Amino acid sequence: MRLFIRLIWGLILTGCAVAAASEPAPHHVSLQKTDTGWVLLRGGAPYVVKGAGGDHSLEALAAAGANSIRLWDFANARPIMDEAHRLGLSVTLGIWLGHERHGFNYSDEAAVAEQLERVRAAVLEYRDHPALLIWGLGNEMEGFEAGDNPSVWQAVNDAAKLIKSLDPHHPVMTVTAELGGERIRFVHEVCDAIDIHGVNSYGGATSVGNRIAAAGGEKPYLVTEYGPYGTWESPNTAWGSPIEPTSSQKAASYRAAYVANLPTHQPASLGSYAFTWGAKMEATETWFGMWLRDGTRLGAVDALTDLWGGKAPPDLAPSIEPIVLSDGGEHDPGDVIDVTVNVEDEEDERLRLEWRLLPESGEWLTGGDVRPILAPIDDALVTKSATGATVRMPEVPGHYRLFVTAYDSAGGAATANVPLKVRGEPRTRFPVTVYHEDIGGMRWVPSGWMGETEALALDNVDTAYDGLKSLRVRFEGRAWAGIAWQHPANDWGDQPGGFDLSGAKALELWARGEYGGESVTFGVGILESDKPYPDSGKRQSKPIELTSEWQRYTVPLRGLDLDTIKTGFVITVTGRTTPVTFYLDKIRFID
């Protein structure tokens, strides 16, 4: 009898185990192809992504009705993922892959192998996190041209295979910059280990699904960034400055892109991530952000809250129309001009308007790199009102932009701006930075390695003259090595590029050695006139023996032709019997 009971219990327990094994774990994620399209399953239940990427409050994101957040890399991701899980949000966790424009070389086997180990570390650390939804392998790593470097895609596919071998319970996605060139073919035909095509698309966001299908793509997709049209898609002024849409026009763009990529409209769509849930200085300080830097909400948040099904704010953000100029956008130095703007508030409350005149950043295609915040021009606003302003144009010729922000009393705002030009020969504004930790992307890239490069290393480290981080250079060779900061990256004079630094008096930097006595040289320019696109001038310091304390060094530039500097900074280091280590910080051109 006891044997019989034990047998029965054994069968019951075995049956329970089989049943449990057949049911997906609560946070396991898979893809299912149906007769009507693709479905993302989380814990066995259909899951449509309603998300955003950015660094603003996750509590606000959850309250708006979103169900997911996108991270571009896994560094310091754990606290974010923990909070996301607490709030019921899933996470598409990015694993950043190197960009050739930042100096990464996909033909360098050692660098690619090291990157693959970083992929392994990410998967082992986060594969069991309950918030994990999808692995986001790379972001626009193919660049912005044809996207057809086979070495890049081989590395992507190898990394995807590694992820799947370590974690069979979460799909792998790679993210491309739009869909042009060879992107669809490589993602859908060549990269067999990629499950999902992530697409960053702005002006073309409403047609992503149709374009993938028309090109023969059969995998599911996510729109991984969408929002207003980008600077590269916008109409321009006569002098080439892009015209930014108002926050109200942007809200309409977010709405249209989200609706167009609902699975009910596009069977291959798994949902979307809006960009950016926060504020970002890229082109201008308002172009891509759904929030202002002070935490004020813009109309795009209200639009997505309505679409995501969150709790609508009791007081909607104001609406705004484009700024109207009284006499066009080009003026002489010191001209006084009048501008008007129409702002409305649904609740009819009184609004506070803030006007500011800023110099143009002049950097419209930074590839997503964060740029430094620009300071407003003092005394430019002569008068200000709820409907307009009187503005005195600067005495310095160049390009400027007039901003207006309308605030309500409930945490909402509307923004608009207009480009302006002061006639005359434009002058470069100094300082021009080569490296500083506050600069998210560098004009020149440290991609030109010379000499005993196998014995050379360049890192960002947690020690600095100014701020928290600096560059560390380590050389273990016996002869010499060098690094050239190039524009464009990896170019030795065969492509156009560079920047006009006319008016710069010196290259300034701060440096120190690990112990003192390290021998280095600093310089500007390296490309000779025998190249199709040389540096217009070049100058190098004499060998310098560093001390163990931070010291200021300068390379005088007076009398040098600086109208096309493609190599913004050059270092060379002389080897010795022991490794040479030194640090660089706050590298910039000054006038």
XYZ file of C-alpha atoms in Angstrom:
591
model
C 0.000 0.000 0.000
C 2.786 2.398 0.963
C 4.588 1.529 -2.283
C 1.405 2.283 -4.220
C 0.993 5.653 -2.458
C 4.619 6.532 -3.181
C 4.089 5.642 -6.849
C 0.970 7.824 -7.024
C 2.768 10.752 -5.390
C 5.670 10.247 -7.781
C 3.333 10.414 -10.750
C 1.625 13.524 -9.339
C 4.924 15.291 -8.693
C 6.260 14.283 -12.094
C 3.113 15.585 -13.717
C 3.450 18.856 -11.822
C 7.063 19.148 -12.945
C 6.094 18.506 -16.559
C 3.290 21.037 -16.329
C 5.618 23.581 -14.758
C 8.244 22.966 -17.420
C 5.696 23.494 -20.172
C 4.682 26.891 -18.810
C 7.027 29.770 -19.599
C 8.656 31.505 -16.639
C 6.988 34.831 -15.796
C 9.726 36.886 -17.392
C 10.881 34.666 -20.236
C 10.366 36.339 -23.599
C 9.876 34.757 -27.010
C 8.666 35.543 -30.519
C 5.801 33.846 -32.313
C 5.007 34.030 -36.021
C 1.260 33.838 -36.653
C -0.908 33.921 -39.752
C -1.378 37.660 -39.264
C 2.092 38.755 -38.172
C 4.561 38.658 -35.296
C 3.817 38.569 -31.584
C 6.172 39.210 -28.684
C 5.336 36.931 -25.747
C 6.389 37.717 -22.188
C 5.623 34.979 -19.742
C 3.492 33.435 -22.478
C 1.253 36.511 -22.842
C 1.258 38.931 -25.797
C 3.290 42.051 -25.048
C 3.252 45.226 -27.158
C 6.100 47.623 -26.353
C 4.917 51.080 -25.282
C 8.129 52.712 -24.207
C 10.698 55.470 -24.293
C 14.421 55.943 -23.920
C 16.008 58.630 -21.798
C 17.071 59.590 -18.307
C 14.012 61.346 -16.876
C 11.889 59.928 -14.054
C 10.803 56.292 -14.438
C 7.928 57.020 -12.075
C 6.678 59.635 -14.535
C 7.125 57.164 -17.391
C 5.079 54.488 -15.639
C 2.423 57.035 -14.664
C 2.144 58.039 -18.327
C 1.086 54.478 -19.169
C 4.334 53.205 -20.695
C 5.389 49.608 -20.034
C 9.063 49.625 -21.065
C 12.280 51.629 -21.146
C 15.215 51.352 -23.515
C 18.831 51.607 -22.307
C 21.663 52.052 -24.813
C 24.262 50.284 -22.658
C 24.433 48.100 -19.564
C 27.014 50.136 -17.624
C 25.423 51.060 -14.267
C 22.154 49.527 -15.433
C 21.290 47.526 -12.314
C 19.710 50.317 -10.219
C 17.704 51.460 -13.240
C 16.510 47.926 -13.952
C 15.662 47.365 -10.301
C 13.549 50.517 -10.236
C 11.936 49.636 -13.568
C 10.932 46.233 -12.192
C 9.508 47.847 -9.060
C 7.365 50.104 -11.266
C 6.241 47.291 -13.589
C 8.402 48.419 -16.513
C 10.398 46.052 -18.700
C 13.834 46.955 -20.087
C 15.404 46.598 -23.492
C 18.993 46.436 -22.321
C 21.554 47.811 -24.723
C 25.045 46.453 -25.220
C 27.033 49.216 -26.879
C 29.126 48.209 -29.883
C 31.986 50.376 -31.119
C 31.510 52.989 -33.838
C 34.090 53.437 -36.546
C 33.549 57.196 -36.404
C 34.670 57.041 -32.762
C 37.822 55.171 -33.757
C 36.737 51.537 -33.356
C 38.257 49.274 -36.008
C 36.246 46.164 -36.915
C 39.250 44.803 -38.792
C 41.214 44.722 -35.526
C 40.707 41.152 -34.335
C 41.930 41.894 -30.814
C 39.530 44.826 -30.414
C 36.586 42.789 -31.723
C 37.470 39.889 -29.402
C 37.648 42.255 -26.446
C 34.245 43.675 -27.406
C 32.822 40.158 -27.562
C 34.011 39.531 -24.004
C 32.182 42.672 -22.948
C 29.035 41.225 -24.526
C 29.563 38.020 -22.557
C 29.946 39.956 -19.300
C 26.685 41.835 -19.902
C 24.679 38.677 -20.558
C 26.071 36.815 -17.561
C 25.324 39.761 -15.297
C 21.771 40.557 -16.424
C 20.239 37.503 -18.097
C 18.218 36.587 -14.976
C 17.001 40.079 -14.149
C 13.174 40.034 -14.047
C 12.904 43.371 -15.881
C 14.866 42.187 -18.921
C 12.786 42.115 -22.107
C 15.140 42.228 -25.113
C 18.880 42.451 -25.682
C 19.635 45.605 -27.712
C 22.896 44.684 -29.417
C 24.522 47.859 -30.717
C 23.078 51.180 -31.795
C 23.868 52.576 -35.257
C 27.252 50.800 -35.168
C 27.082 50.480 -38.972
C 27.529 54.268 -39.360
C 25.529 56.715 -41.434
C 26.525 55.872 -44.991
C 25.594 52.635 -46.787
C 26.028 50.498 -43.659
C 27.642 47.768 -45.729
C 30.921 46.949 -43.980
C 30.826 43.117 -43.744
C 33.245 43.178 -40.791
C 30.743 45.156 -38.736
C 27.901 42.751 -39.474
C 30.047 39.671 -38.876
C 30.876 41.042 -35.429
C 27.197 41.774 -34.771
C 26.132 38.271 -35.747
C 28.911 36.624 -33.745
C 27.868 38.605 -30.701
C 24.211 37.680 -31.226
C 25.146 33.992 -31.413
C 27.043 34.322 -28.148
C 24.073 35.975 -26.455
C 21.700 33.252 -27.600
C 24.047 30.523 -26.370
C 24.155 32.136 -22.922
C 20.519 33.234 -22.728
C 17.911 31.412 -24.838
C 15.059 33.168 -23.012
C 15.288 36.719 -24.411
C 15.339 37.810 -28.083
C 18.300 39.652 -29.575
C 17.772 42.909 -31.479
C 20.235 45.127 -33.294
C 19.471 48.785 -34.003
C 20.279 50.634 -37.228
C 20.278 54.254 -38.263
C 17.172 54.265 -40.453
C 16.867 51.745 -43.313
C 18.976 53.031 -46.193
C 21.867 51.308 -47.921
C 22.363 47.635 -47.095
C 20.849 47.647 -43.612
C 17.734 45.585 -44.315
C 19.674 42.955 -46.246
C 22.324 42.543 -43.562
C 19.874 42.408 -40.641
C 17.274 40.179 -42.300
C 19.390 37.936 -44.545
C 22.989 37.925 -43.332
C 22.644 38.159 -39.530
C 20.815 34.904 -38.918
C 21.219 35.200 -35.125
C 19.387 38.536 -34.948
C 15.719 38.142 -34.023
C 14.442 41.723 -34.223
C 15.344 44.721 -36.369
C 15.409 47.895 -34.279
C 15.109 51.080 -36.347
C 15.887 54.643 -35.274
C 13.658 56.757 -37.505
C 12.340 60.304 -37.266
C 10.935 61.861 -40.426
C 10.379 58.374 -41.841
C 8.965 56.742 -38.709
C 5.437 56.380 -40.086
C 6.649 54.285 -43.054
C 9.183 51.952 -41.378
C 7.020 48.830 -41.610
C 6.078 49.386 -45.236
C 9.686 49.996 -46.260
C 10.976 46.860 -44.531
C 8.260 44.757 -46.171
C 8.896 46.309 -49.589
C 12.591 45.384 -49.312
C 11.751 41.773 -48.471
C 12.438 41.941 -44.736
C 10.636 39.165 -42.879
C 11.738 39.645 -39.269
C 9.727 41.593 -36.702
C 10.787 45.150 -35.966
C 10.687 47.784 -33.244
C 10.940 51.509 -33.832
C 13.633 52.156 -31.247
C 13.783 55.939 -31.583
C 11.134 58.272 -32.973
C 10.090 61.869 -32.483
C 10.284 65.082 -34.515
C 12.041 65.070 -37.853
C 15.798 65.451 -37.447
C 18.073 68.298 -38.399
C 19.135 66.292 -41.462
C 15.503 66.139 -42.631
C 14.385 69.690 -41.876
C 14.013 72.682 -44.174
C 16.867 75.177 -43.840
C 17.261 78.939 -43.889
C 19.088 80.581 -46.783
C 22.307 80.400 -44.727
C 21.905 76.700 -43.888
C 20.482 76.664 -40.361
C 17.803 73.964 -39.866
C 14.345 75.128 -38.850
C 13.209 73.410 -35.669
C 9.528 72.514 -35.224
C 7.664 73.894 -32.242
C 6.885 71.644 -29.291
C 3.274 71.478 -30.504
C 4.366 70.314 -33.966
C 6.631 67.747 -32.313
C 3.749 66.395 -30.215
C 1.864 65.730 -33.451
C 4.917 63.878 -34.856
C 5.139 61.631 -31.795
C 1.453 60.832 -32.067
C 1.614 59.984 -35.773
C 4.699 57.756 -35.411
C 3.283 55.811 -32.482
C -0.065 55.132 -34.155
C 1.530 54.150 -37.482
C 3.599 51.430 -35.794
C 0.914 49.798 -33.703
C 0.741 46.056 -34.468
C -2.859 46.558 -35.569
C -1.484 48.699 -38.429
C 1.815 46.914 -39.041
C 1.725 43.130 -38.426
C 5.527 42.908 -38.106
C 5.705 45.662 -35.493
C 6.313 44.790 -31.851
C 5.807 48.383 -30.653
C 8.045 51.401 -30.210
C 10.316 53.511 -28.004
C 9.978 57.305 -28.120
C 13.062 59.542 -27.949
C 13.983 61.124 -25.679
C 12.368 60.787 -22.253
C 14.350 63.695 -20.864
C 16.305 66.690 -22.134
C 19.276 66.565 -24.483
C 21.565 69.117 -26.067
C 21.855 67.902 -29.637
C 21.750 70.557 -32.377
C 19.764 72.716 -29.942
C 18.833 72.159 -26.319
C 15.173 71.564 -27.220
C 15.187 69.654 -30.525
C 14.835 66.082 -29.249
C 13.771 66.365 -25.601
C 10.258 65.631 -24.339
C 11.133 67.437 -21.112
C 13.112 70.588 -20.369
C 16.282 70.475 -18.289
C 14.405 71.863 -15.284
C 11.941 68.944 -15.382
C 9.115 70.810 -17.109
C 6.832 68.669 -19.293
C 6.295 69.425 -22.987
C 3.299 68.587 -25.166
C 4.808 65.320 -26.436
C 4.432 63.841 -22.947
C 0.728 64.675 -22.919
C 0.257 63.156 -26.395
C 1.957 59.874 -25.471
C 0.174 59.699 -22.123
C -3.078 59.785 -24.058
C -1.886 57.070 -26.468
C -0.258 54.824 -23.857
C -3.382 54.916 -21.696
C -1.880 56.615 -18.674
C -3.446 59.104 -16.365
C -3.869 62.345 -18.284
C -2.500 65.415 -16.483
C -5.296 67.644 -15.198
C -3.662 70.655 -16.859
C -2.260 70.115 -20.369
C 0.918 71.820 -21.566
C 0.393 75.019 -23.580
C 0.366 75.017 -27.382
C 2.538 77.353 -29.441
C 2.899 78.539 -33.028
C 6.168 79.426 -34.819
C 7.840 82.742 -33.985
C 7.077 85.460 -36.543
C 9.832 87.928 -37.522
C 8.964 91.501 -38.459
C 11.581 91.818 -41.199
C 13.226 88.509 -42.034
C 16.087 86.662 -40.402
C 19.205 88.437 -41.750
C 20.386 91.626 -40.041
C 23.311 93.962 -39.613
C 25.288 94.039 -36.361
C 23.366 95.897 -33.650
C 20.008 95.913 -35.482
C 16.906 95.963 -33.296
C 14.095 93.669 -34.445
C 10.571 92.823 -33.297
C 9.183 89.279 -33.032
C 5.740 87.935 -32.137
C 4.439 84.568 -31.005
C 1.015 83.068 -30.382
C 0.715 80.816 -27.327
C -2.507 79.298 -26.041
C -3.458 77.363 -22.946
C -6.465 75.046 -22.883
C -7.200 75.972 -19.287
C -6.956 79.717 -20.121
C -4.431 80.354 -17.402
C -1.858 83.113 -17.542
C 1.457 81.983 -19.007
C 5.010 83.091 -18.236
C 7.228 83.584 -21.302
C 11.012 83.360 -21.228
C 13.009 84.718 -24.182
C 16.709 83.984 -24.852
C 19.104 84.659 -27.716
C 21.858 82.030 -28.087
C 24.683 81.496 -30.558
C 24.051 78.611 -32.928
C 25.780 75.369 -32.063
C 26.551 74.937 -35.762
C 26.745 71.165 -35.223
C 23.772 69.562 -36.912
C 24.985 66.017 -37.566
C 26.620 64.779 -34.358
C 25.365 61.202 -34.684
C 23.548 61.465 -31.372
C 26.570 62.784 -29.457
C 25.678 65.118 -26.594
C 27.034 68.644 -27.045
C 27.801 71.354 -24.482
C 25.036 73.704 -23.367
C 25.480 77.199 -24.816
C 25.196 80.365 -22.737
C 22.624 83.052 -23.674
C 23.809 86.428 -24.925
C 23.549 89.129 -22.277
C 21.414 92.225 -22.912
C 20.027 90.915 -26.201
C 16.382 91.271 -25.081
C 15.305 94.929 -25.087
C 11.643 94.296 -24.219
C 9.615 91.153 -23.493
C 5.885 90.502 -23.319
C 3.313 87.709 -23.424
C 3.022 88.088 -27.207
C 6.487 89.014 -28.405
C 9.849 90.669 -27.808
C 12.261 93.271 -29.106
C 15.747 91.934 -29.725
C 19.069 93.708 -30.282
C 21.287 91.664 -32.583
C 24.897 91.074 -31.494
C 27.791 93.089 -32.914
C 29.646 89.886 -33.813
C 28.745 88.479 -37.247
C 27.511 84.921 -37.250
C 24.490 82.684 -36.735
C 22.169 82.862 -33.735
C 18.877 81.391 -32.552
C 16.063 83.074 -30.609
C 14.202 80.816 -28.163
C 10.911 81.316 -26.359
C 9.507 79.043 -23.653
C 5.949 79.473 -22.351
C 5.352 78.049 -18.862
C 2.021 77.336 -17.201
C 1.611 76.957 -13.431
C 1.126 73.166 -13.521
C 4.509 71.954 -14.747
C 3.850 72.231 -18.475
C 5.563 74.292 -21.157
C 5.736 75.000 -24.876
C 8.843 75.909 -26.890
C 9.653 77.560 -30.211
C 12.756 79.074 -31.751
C 13.888 80.776 -34.924
C 17.344 81.021 -36.571
C 18.843 84.493 -37.107
C 21.909 85.778 -38.934
C 24.131 88.795 -38.341
C 25.772 89.779 -41.625
C 29.525 89.838 -41.953
C 32.338 87.315 -41.934
C 31.491 84.645 -39.306
C 34.078 84.115 -36.607
C 34.812 80.896 -34.744
C 33.803 81.095 -31.091
C 36.528 80.029 -28.726
C 37.417 77.968 -26.807
C 37.008 75.032 -29.187
C 37.279 71.803 -27.240
C 39.224 68.735 -28.336
C 38.629 66.767 -25.121
C 36.827 67.414 -21.858
C 34.506 65.144 -19.906
C 31.597 67.608 -20.317
C 31.706 67.049 -24.087
C 29.719 63.956 -24.980
C 31.101 63.711 -28.505
C 34.429 64.959 -29.883
C 34.923 66.917 -33.101
C 38.174 65.064 -33.669
C 38.463 61.340 -32.913
C 41.637 59.685 -31.533
C 41.682 57.177 -34.367
C 45.118 57.778 -35.942
C 47.479 55.412 -34.141
C 51.140 55.366 -35.175
C 54.390 53.612 -34.315
C 54.338 50.656 -31.916
C 50.553 50.659 -31.658
C 50.390 47.174 -30.156
C 52.136 48.585 -27.066
C 49.861 51.638 -26.800
C 46.618 52.098 -24.826
C 44.206 55.025 -24.398
C 41.546 55.011 -21.667
C 39.075 57.281 -19.890
C 39.901 57.131 -16.167
C 38.538 58.457 -12.877
C 41.176 61.102 -12.211
C 41.224 64.596 -13.632
C 42.550 68.121 -13.539
C 39.049 69.535 -14.062
C 36.020 67.368 -13.284
C 36.004 63.630 -12.697
C 37.641 62.026 -15.728
C 40.693 62.427 -17.940
C 42.501 60.510 -20.688
C 45.226 58.065 -19.698
C 47.898 57.106 -22.238
C 50.073 54.060 -21.532
C 52.997 52.987 -23.718
C 54.996 49.811 -23.053
C 57.216 49.909 -26.140
C 60.878 50.844 -26.494
C 60.809 53.100 -29.587
C 57.875 55.485 -30.061
C 54.122 55.676 -30.652
C 51.584 58.384 -31.321
C 47.882 59.185 -31.597
C 46.290 61.692 -33.984
C 42.825 63.098 -33.258
C 41.244 63.027 -36.738
C 38.232 64.387 -38.587
C 36.780 62.329 -40.109
C 37.832 59.316 -38.070
C 40.466 56.994 -39.541
C 41.256 59.459 -42.342
C 44.862 60.238 -43.322
C 44.044 62.945 -45.839
C 41.904 61.085 -48.358
C 38.543 62.577 -47.357
C 37.289 66.139 -46.875
C 36.755 67.312 -43.315
C 38.329 69.431 -40.611
C 37.355 72.695 -38.951
C 38.209 76.363 -39.418
C 40.098 77.513 -36.325
C 41.212 80.866 -37.700
C 41.774 83.241 -34.806
C 43.041 80.628 -32.369
C 46.166 81.816 -30.567
C 47.174 78.531 -28.939
C 46.367 74.918 -28.228
C 46.023 74.577 -24.454
C 45.977 71.387 -22.389
C 46.711 70.030 -18.946
C 48.900 66.989 -18.459
C 50.802 65.057 -15.815
C 52.947 61.933 -15.721
C 52.393 58.924 -13.521
C 55.773 59.465 -11.834
C 57.396 62.378 -13.687
C 60.059 62.374 -16.365
C 57.820 60.964 -19.129
C 58.871 62.367 -22.532
C 56.039 63.480 -24.852
C 55.301 65.991 -27.599
C 52.016 67.752 -28.358
C 50.951 69.280 -31.637
C 48.351 70.327 -34.193
C 48.168 69.036 -37.772
C 50.023 66.163 -39.373
C 48.733 65.800 -42.953
C 51.121 67.097 -45.647
C 50.238 68.761 -48.959
C 50.913 65.523 -50.834
C 47.504 64.290 -49.595
C 44.246 65.278 -51.366
C 42.901 66.836 -48.141
C 45.804 68.019 -45.955
C 45.876 70.053 -42.771
C 46.202 73.744 -43.662
C 48.954 74.088 -41.068
C 50.858 72.070 -38.513
C 52.949 72.760 -35.444
C 54.550 70.570 -32.804
C 56.067 71.273 -29.427
C 59.600 70.316 -28.473
C 59.868 67.137 -26.346
C 58.410 67.820 -22.913
C 59.330 66.063 -19.692
C 56.180 65.798 -17.599
C 55.998 66.160 -13.847
C 53.804 64.114 -11.525
C 51.582 67.165 -10.945
C 49.054 68.640 -13.351
C 50.703 71.348 -15.468
C 49.363 73.653 -18.171
C 51.020 73.385 -21.579
C 50.442 75.421 -24.728
C 51.385 75.123 -28.377
C 51.457 78.693 -29.841
C 49.575 78.982 -33.118
C 50.074 82.620 -34.155
C 50.942 82.929 -37.823
C 49.715 79.427 -38.670
C 47.085 78.842 -41.363
C 44.219 77.303 -39.387
C 41.356 77.408 -41.882
C 41.210 73.584 -42.285
C 42.500 71.629 -39.325
C 41.726 67.962 -39.885
C 44.124 66.721 -37.184
C 43.079 68.645 -34.104
C 45.602 67.149 -31.709
C 48.674 64.909 -31.980
C 50.718 63.263 -29.253
C 53.909 61.269 -29.557
C 55.571 59.397 -26.730
C 59.103 58.036 -26.450
C 59.583 54.612 -24.919
C 61.944 53.553 -22.158
C 62.772 50.413 -20.192
C 59.672 50.829 -18.013
C 56.119 51.641 -19.189
C 55.273 55.290 -19.811
C 51.930 56.439 -18.382
C 50.572 59.980 -18.486
C 47.250 61.823 -18.292
C 45.599 64.511 -20.460
C 42.704 66.827 -19.668
C 40.922 69.964 -20.888
C 42.451 70.015 -24.371
C 41.191 73.035 -26.299
C 41.970 75.855 -28.722
C 41.920 79.346 -27.181
C 42.046 82.872 -28.579
